[in-house]
Short mmCIF file of C-alpha atoms in Angstrom, two decimals:
data_model
loop_
_atom_site.label_atom_id
_atom_site.label_comp_id
_atom_site.label_asym_id
_atom_site.label_seq_id
_atom_site.Cartn_x
_atom_site.Cartn_y
_atom_site.Cartn_z
CA MET A 1 46.68 15.71 24.74
CA GLN A 2 47.43 12.38 23.53
CA LYS A 3 51.25 13.24 23.84
CA VAL A 4 50.77 15.19 26.82
CA LEU A 5 49.77 11.52 28.03
CA VAL A 6 52.03 9.23 26.18
CA VAL A 7 55.41 11.69 28.02
CA LEU A 8 53.21 11.19 31.15
CA ALA A 9 53.82 7.39 30.44
CA VAL A 10 57.21 8.00 30.68
CA LEU A 11 57.79 9.74 32.93
CA ALA A 12 56.20 7.52 35.66
CA GLY A 13 58.06 5.24 33.88
CA LEU A 14 61.14 6.39 34.45
CA VAL A 15 60.26 7.10 38.12
CA GLY A 16 59.43 3.38 38.61
CA LEU A 17 63.33 2.43 37.88
CA PHE A 18 64.84 5.60 39.52
CA TRP A 19 62.22 6.05 42.60
CA PRO A 20 62.57 2.94 44.57
CA ALA A 21 60.01 1.27 47.39
CA ASN A 22 59.30 2.05 49.95
CA ASP A 23 60.76 -1.64 51.07
CA PRO A 24 60.79 -1.64 55.24
CA ALA A 25 63.53 -3.30 55.56
CA GLU A 26 65.68 -0.83 54.30
CA SER A 27 63.96 1.07 56.16
CA LEU A 28 65.63 0.00 59.12
CA LEU A 29 68.71 -0.63 58.31
CA ARG A 30 68.68 3.31 56.81
CA ASP A 31 67.14 4.38 60.50
CA TYR A 32 70.45 2.32 62.11
CA GLN A 33 72.95 3.66 60.29
CA SER A 34 71.84 7.54 60.94
CA ARG A 35 71.89 6.81 64.59
CA LEU A 36 74.97 5.08 64.57
CA ALA A 37 76.57 8.70 62.33
CA ARG A 38 75.32 10.09 65.08
CA THR A 39 76.49 7.99 68.06
CA LEU A 40 80.21 7.41 66.86
CA GLU A 41 80.27 10.85 65.01
CA GLN A 42 81.62 9.27 61.97
CA ASP A 43 80.13 9.40 59.07
CA ILE A 44 78.71 6.17 57.96
CA SER A 45 77.60 5.94 53.95
CA ILE A 46 75.89 3.17 52.32
CA ASP A 47 75.11 3.60 49.04
CA SER A 48 71.43 1.86 48.11
CA LEU A 49 72.13 -1.63 47.40
CA THR A 50 71.93 -3.29 43.57
CA PRO A 51 69.17 -5.51 42.47
CA ALA A 52 70.03 -8.78 41.45
CA THR A 53 68.16 -11.75 39.68
CA LEU A 54 68.40 -14.62 42.80
CA LEU A 55 67.72 -17.94 40.44
CA LEU A 56 70.19 -19.17 38.02
CA PRO A 57 68.15 -19.24 34.74
CA ARG A 58 65.71 -22.80 34.53
CA GLN A 59 68.47 -24.54 31.85
CA ALA A 60 70.96 -23.90 34.29
CA ARG A 61 68.61 -25.85 37.69
CA VAL A 62 67.82 -28.86 35.07
CA GLN A 63 68.90 -31.98 34.91
CA THR A 64 69.54 -33.75 31.86
CA LEU A 65 67.26 -36.94 31.77
CA PRO A 66 68.30 -39.53 29.83
CA GLU A 67 65.81 -41.42 27.50
CA GLN A 68 63.07 -41.95 29.33
CA ARG A 69 61.58 -44.28 26.90
CA THR A 70 60.91 -48.32 27.55
CA SER A 71 60.08 -50.28 24.51
CA LEU A 72 56.98 -51.75 23.57
CA GLY A 73 57.38 -55.08 23.80
CA LYS A 74 59.88 -54.78 26.68
CA ALA A 75 56.25 -53.29 28.11
CA LEU A 76 54.22 -55.67 27.25
CA LYS A 77 56.14 -59.04 28.37
CA LEU A 78 56.34 -57.06 31.59
CA GLY A 79 52.51 -56.44 31.96
CA GLU A 80 52.25 -59.44 34.45
CA CYS A 81 53.37 -56.62 36.68
CA GLY A 82 51.21 -53.90 36.56
CA LEU A 83 53.66 -51.46 34.31
CA VAL A 84 51.92 -51.95 31.18
CA PRO A 85 49.60 -48.48 32.12
CA GLY A 86 52.18 -46.60 33.43
CA LEU A 87 54.72 -46.76 30.45
CA ALA A 88 52.50 -45.68 28.53
CA LYS A 89 51.38 -42.65 30.44
CA ALA A 90 55.59 -42.12 30.73
CA ASN A 91 56.60 -42.66 27.46
CA ASN A 92 53.66 -40.76 24.97
CA SER A 93 53.91 -37.22 24.17
CA LEU A 94 51.80 -35.90 26.71
CA GLY A 95 54.28 -37.72 29.14
CA LYS A 96 57.27 -36.58 27.76
CA VAL A 97 56.30 -32.92 28.07
CA ALA A 98 54.18 -33.44 31.68
CA PRO A 99 55.73 -31.21 34.71
CA ALA A 100 58.64 -32.83 36.56
CA SER A 101 56.40 -32.92 39.48
CA ASP A 102 54.56 -36.13 37.91
CA GLN A 103 56.97 -37.26 35.70
CA LEU A 104 58.86 -38.39 39.38
CA LEU A 105 55.59 -39.32 41.50
CA LEU A 106 55.56 -41.73 38.35
CA THR A 107 59.21 -43.20 37.75
CA GLN A 108 58.73 -43.34 42.00
CA GLU A 109 55.02 -45.53 41.28
CA LEU A 110 56.83 -47.97 38.03
CA LEU A 111 59.58 -48.43 40.66
CA ALA A 112 57.33 -48.67 43.66
CA GLN A 113 55.57 -51.84 41.21
CA ALA A 114 58.92 -52.97 40.07
CA LYS A 115 60.50 -53.48 43.26
CA THR A 116 57.57 -55.71 44.51
CA CYS A 117 56.62 -58.11 41.11
CA LYS A 118 57.99 -62.27 41.25
CA PRO A 119 57.86 -62.21 37.10
CA THR A 120 56.95 -66.03 36.77
CA ASP A 121 59.15 -66.61 33.74
CA PRO A 122 62.19 -66.45 34.99
CA ALA A 123 63.52 -65.04 31.61
CA LEU A 124 61.46 -61.38 32.16
CA ALA A 125 64.46 -60.59 35.00
CA GLU A 126 66.59 -59.11 33.44
CA PRO A 127 64.37 -57.52 31.58
CA LEU A 128 62.26 -56.09 34.57
CA GLN A 129 66.30 -55.29 36.41
CA GLN A 130 66.88 -52.73 33.46
CA LEU A 131 63.70 -51.84 33.63
CA ILE A 132 64.46 -50.95 37.37
CA THR A 133 67.64 -49.81 37.18
CA HIS A 134 66.77 -47.56 34.09
CA ARG A 135 63.97 -45.65 36.59
CA GLU A 136 66.27 -45.14 39.23
CA SER A 137 68.75 -43.48 37.29
CA LEU A 138 65.55 -41.38 36.90
CA TRP A 139 64.41 -40.25 39.68
CA PRO A 140 67.31 -38.43 41.61
CA ARG A 141 67.20 -36.03 38.10
CA LEU A 142 63.65 -35.71 38.41
CA LEU A 143 63.35 -34.98 42.06
CA ASN A 144 65.48 -32.17 41.26
CA ASN A 145 64.05 -30.74 38.75
CA ALA A 146 59.96 -31.19 40.41
CA LEU A 147 61.77 -28.74 43.18
CA ILE A 148 64.90 -26.42 42.48
CA ALA A 149 63.83 -26.45 38.98
CA GLY A 150 60.17 -26.14 38.92
CA PRO A 151 56.81 -23.00 38.78
CA GLU A 152 56.86 -23.73 42.47
CA TRP A 153 60.38 -22.86 43.29
CA GLU A 154 60.04 -19.61 40.92
CA ALA A 155 57.74 -18.36 42.61
CA TYR A 156 59.42 -18.39 46.14
CA PHE A 157 62.77 -17.43 45.03
CA ALA A 158 60.64 -14.32 42.51
CA SER A 159 63.43 -11.81 42.00
CA ASN A 160 60.77 -8.75 42.76
CA ALA A 161 60.07 -9.98 45.69
CA GLN A 162 60.68 -7.43 48.98
CA ALA A 163 63.47 -8.32 52.05
CA LEU A 164 62.13 -9.21 54.61
CA GLY A 165 60.58 -7.26 56.63
CA PRO A 166 60.89 -6.56 60.14
CA GLU A 167 57.64 -7.08 61.09
CA ALA A 168 57.02 -10.33 58.61
CA GLN A 169 55.50 -13.43 59.73
CA ILE A 170 58.01 -16.18 58.94
CA ASP A 171 55.70 -19.09 57.22
CA PHE A 172 57.13 -23.01 57.74
CA SER A 173 56.77 -23.81 53.57
CA LEU A 174 60.10 -24.87 52.76
CA ALA A 175 60.46 -26.69 56.27
CA ALA A 176 57.19 -28.61 54.77
CA LEU A 177 58.44 -29.91 51.21
CA THR A 178 62.09 -30.64 53.81
CA ASP A 179 59.77 -32.76 56.25
CA TRP A 180 58.17 -34.60 52.75
CA LEU A 181 62.13 -34.68 50.96
CA SER A 182 63.15 -36.48 54.04
CA GLU A 183 60.83 -39.20 54.54
CA ILE A 184 60.40 -39.86 51.00
CA ASP A 185 62.09 -43.51 49.36
CA PRO A 186 62.11 -43.70 45.58
CA TYR A 187 60.25 -46.96 45.46
CA GLN A 188 57.58 -46.25 47.72
CA PRO A 189 53.82 -44.59 45.62
CA VAL A 190 53.72 -40.87 47.14
CA ASP A 191 50.68 -39.36 48.20
CA ARG A 192 49.53 -36.93 44.97
CA ALA A 193 47.37 -34.52 46.91
CA ASP A 194 49.47 -33.97 49.87
CA PHE A 195 52.66 -33.36 47.85
CA ASN A 196 50.70 -31.18 45.32
CA ARG A 197 50.09 -29.14 48.79
CA ARG A 198 53.12 -28.68 49.86
CA LEU A 199 53.84 -27.35 46.48
CA GLN A 200 51.12 -25.16 46.06
CA ALA A 201 52.13 -23.70 49.48
CA LEU A 202 55.72 -23.12 48.50
CA SER A 203 54.46 -21.32 45.57
CA GLN A 204 52.29 -19.06 47.65
CA SER A 205 55.05 -17.94 49.36
CA ASN A 206 58.10 -15.23 48.79
CA GLN A 207 59.88 -16.11 52.00
CA GLY A 208 63.12 -17.55 49.64
CA ALA A 209 63.45 -14.19 48.45
CA ALA A 210 63.11 -12.25 50.22
CA ALA A 211 65.23 -13.89 53.39
CA ILE A 212 68.00 -13.55 50.85
CA HIS A 213 67.03 -9.97 49.63
CA ALA A 214 67.46 -9.37 53.27
CA HIS A 215 71.05 -11.76 54.11
CA ARG A 216 72.04 -9.84 50.75
CA LEU A 217 70.72 -5.85 52.52
CA VAL A 218 72.09 -7.00 56.14
CA SER A 219 75.89 -7.67 54.22
CA HIS A 220 76.33 -4.36 52.62
CA TYR A 221 75.21 -2.50 55.46
CA PHE A 222 77.02 -4.37 57.97
CA THR A 223 80.25 -4.28 55.78
CA ARG A 224 80.04 -0.29 56.71
CA LEU A 225 78.93 -0.74 60.46
CA THR A 226 80.26 -3.08 62.25
CA PRO A 227 83.85 -1.93 61.34
CA ALA A 228 82.44 1.63 62.16
CA LEU A 229 81.37 0.19 65.62
CA THR A 230 85.36 -1.39 65.96
CA GLU A 231 87.06 1.83 64.64
CA THR A 232 85.24 4.21 66.73
CA GLN A 233 87.30 6.77 69.39
CA ILE A 234 84.11 7.46 71.24
CA CYS A 235 84.65 6.77 74.62
CA THR A 236 88.15 7.55 74.86
CA GLY A 237 88.34 11.80 75.91
CA PRO A 238 86.46 14.56 78.07
CA ARG A 239 83.00 13.59 77.33
CA LYS A 240 83.21 9.99 77.52
CA VAL A 241 80.22 9.82 79.80
CA GLU A 242 77.84 11.24 78.07
CA GLN A 243 79.02 9.11 75.01
CA ARG A 244 78.70 5.99 77.09
CA ARG A 245 75.13 7.31 77.55
CA LEU A 246 74.74 6.90 74.53
CA ALA A 247 76.02 3.80 73.50
CA GLU A 248 73.78 2.32 75.89
CA GLN A 249 70.66 3.80 74.81
CA VAL A 250 71.27 2.60 71.05
CA PHE A 251 72.38 -0.21 71.54
CA ALA A 252 69.53 -0.99 73.85
CA SER A 253 66.87 1.19 72.22
CA GLN A 254 67.75 0.22 68.28
CA TYR A 255 70.35 -3.30 68.30
CA LEU A 256 68.68 -4.95 70.82
CA GLU A 257 64.97 -4.38 70.57
CA ARG A 258 64.88 -3.47 66.56
CA ILE A 259 67.85 -4.60 64.74
CA GLN A 260 68.16 -7.99 66.66
CA PRO A 261 64.91 -9.67 66.78
CA TRP A 262 64.75 -8.98 62.98
CA LEU A 263 67.74 -10.85 62.33
CA SER A 264 66.74 -13.69 64.12
CA ASN A 265 63.91 -13.54 61.92
CA ILE A 266 66.29 -14.01 59.11
CA ASP A 267 68.18 -16.31 60.47
CA LYS A 268 64.96 -18.91 60.55
CA ALA A 269 64.25 -18.41 56.99
CA LEU A 270 67.62 -18.91 55.64
CA ARG A 271 67.85 -22.28 57.87
CA GLN A 272 64.63 -23.36 55.56
CA ILE A 273 66.93 -23.04 52.67
CA GLU A 274 69.92 -24.59 53.90
CA ALA A 275 67.50 -27.81 54.91
CA LEU A 276 66.32 -28.22 52.20
CA GLN A 277 69.48 -27.94 49.61
CA ALA A 278 71.77 -30.19 52.58
CA THR A 279 68.73 -33.12 52.25
CA LEU A 280 67.92 -32.78 48.08
CA GLU A 281 71.90 -33.15 48.07
CA THR A 282 71.89 -35.75 50.71
CA LYS A 283 68.61 -38.01 49.03
CA THR A 284 70.27 -37.79 45.08
CA GLY A 285 73.70 -37.09 45.03
CA LEU A 286 73.31 -34.66 42.79
CA PRO A 287 74.82 -30.67 43.63
CA THR A 288 72.69 -28.25 43.78
CA GLN A 289 73.25 -25.51 41.45
CA TRP A 290 69.96 -22.76 41.19
CA LEU A 291 70.54 -19.38 42.99
CA ALA A 292 72.43 -16.52 41.07
CA VAL A 293 73.76 -14.42 43.63
CA ASP A 294 76.06 -15.71 47.41
CA SER A 295 73.52 -15.78 50.27
CA ARG A 296 75.17 -18.54 52.14
CA PHE A 297 73.98 -19.71 55.59
CA THR A 298 77.37 -19.04 57.27
CA GLN A 299 78.30 -16.38 55.85
CA PHE A 300 75.62 -14.61 57.37
CA GLN A 301 76.03 -16.31 60.60
CA LYS A 302 79.65 -15.16 60.81
CA MET A 303 78.47 -11.56 59.26
CA THR A 304 75.27 -11.65 62.43
CA ARG A 305 78.38 -12.61 65.21
CA GLU A 306 81.24 -9.78 63.80
CA HIS A 307 79.12 -7.49 64.82
CA ALA A 308 77.66 -8.46 68.03
CA LEU A 309 81.54 -8.72 68.89
CA ALA A 310 81.79 -5.72 68.01
CA TRP A 311 78.82 -3.91 69.28
CA LYS A 312 80.71 -5.75 72.83
CA GLY A 313 84.16 -4.22 72.19
CA LEU A 314 82.30 -1.33 72.13
CA LEU A 315 80.60 -1.76 75.02
CA GLU A 316 82.91 -2.52 77.43
CA ARG A 317 85.64 0.30 75.97
CA CYS A 318 82.97 2.49 77.86
CA GLY A 319 82.42 0.90 80.66
CA ILE A 320 79.39 -0.97 79.98
CA VAL A 321 79.06 -4.73 80.79
CA PRO A 322 76.53 -5.92 78.36
CA GLY A 323 73.84 -7.36 79.83
CA SER A 324 74.19 -6.57 83.11
#
């Protein structure tokens, strides 16, 4: 009996490996593919999309930090600036292994204190400036690590997420983080509770992964479907009236009513990713390398525009003016 159970468990595992889960996005595209093949009167065969890991390994996303320690003697000299507690927290063993988000906020607090400090002893001006310069060099790297190398980012771009489905509700947790990012100043303390709420919202969504999976799916299908629309010979022979009617029906009921709204949602989700990446690069001056797949937003725009133009060309060949 035990051997039977083991065999059944192995078979179940094999089924899980080779039998894809029901993915609404792929179901939509397969239905679209089938209807287009019948309408265009040609075979349009498309293999299943190969699964992919979305994020580079964490070590490739982490920016190396310069030495963080400030000597105890120097810290004590700067005591009148109120920096000793923060420096002690940053330098102790717990501070060194604290999440990058905590280190980032502590660095901002130290910079805020140091920037506003006017030491009474002129001899402290130089060590104070050294501390500021040191923490300024840490800040952009910590900001990078707190976001694209943080656990919230990994949750938002989890590879096991399904592609963004046609009925999915778009959330704007990443846009909220971009708003925060665009407003922060390294020399101003940050509301920790507010920052943590934004990170928590990101960790509870996997929309980033869903959008990129959907992008990959659309690219995989449109690579075959767009040329099929362009190259079809329908509406050129004696069955033109019948073919024109069918093409118009599929355009309206499939592309306009089902595919276009879904593409628009993918666009909204991808725009959030693009906006955060651009803002992060502007803030840090560092290149952001985190994706293991090619999923550029401009590529998505170009691909969907070409598909729309292919439909326009086909309808015009069939004597139909889109939107009339």
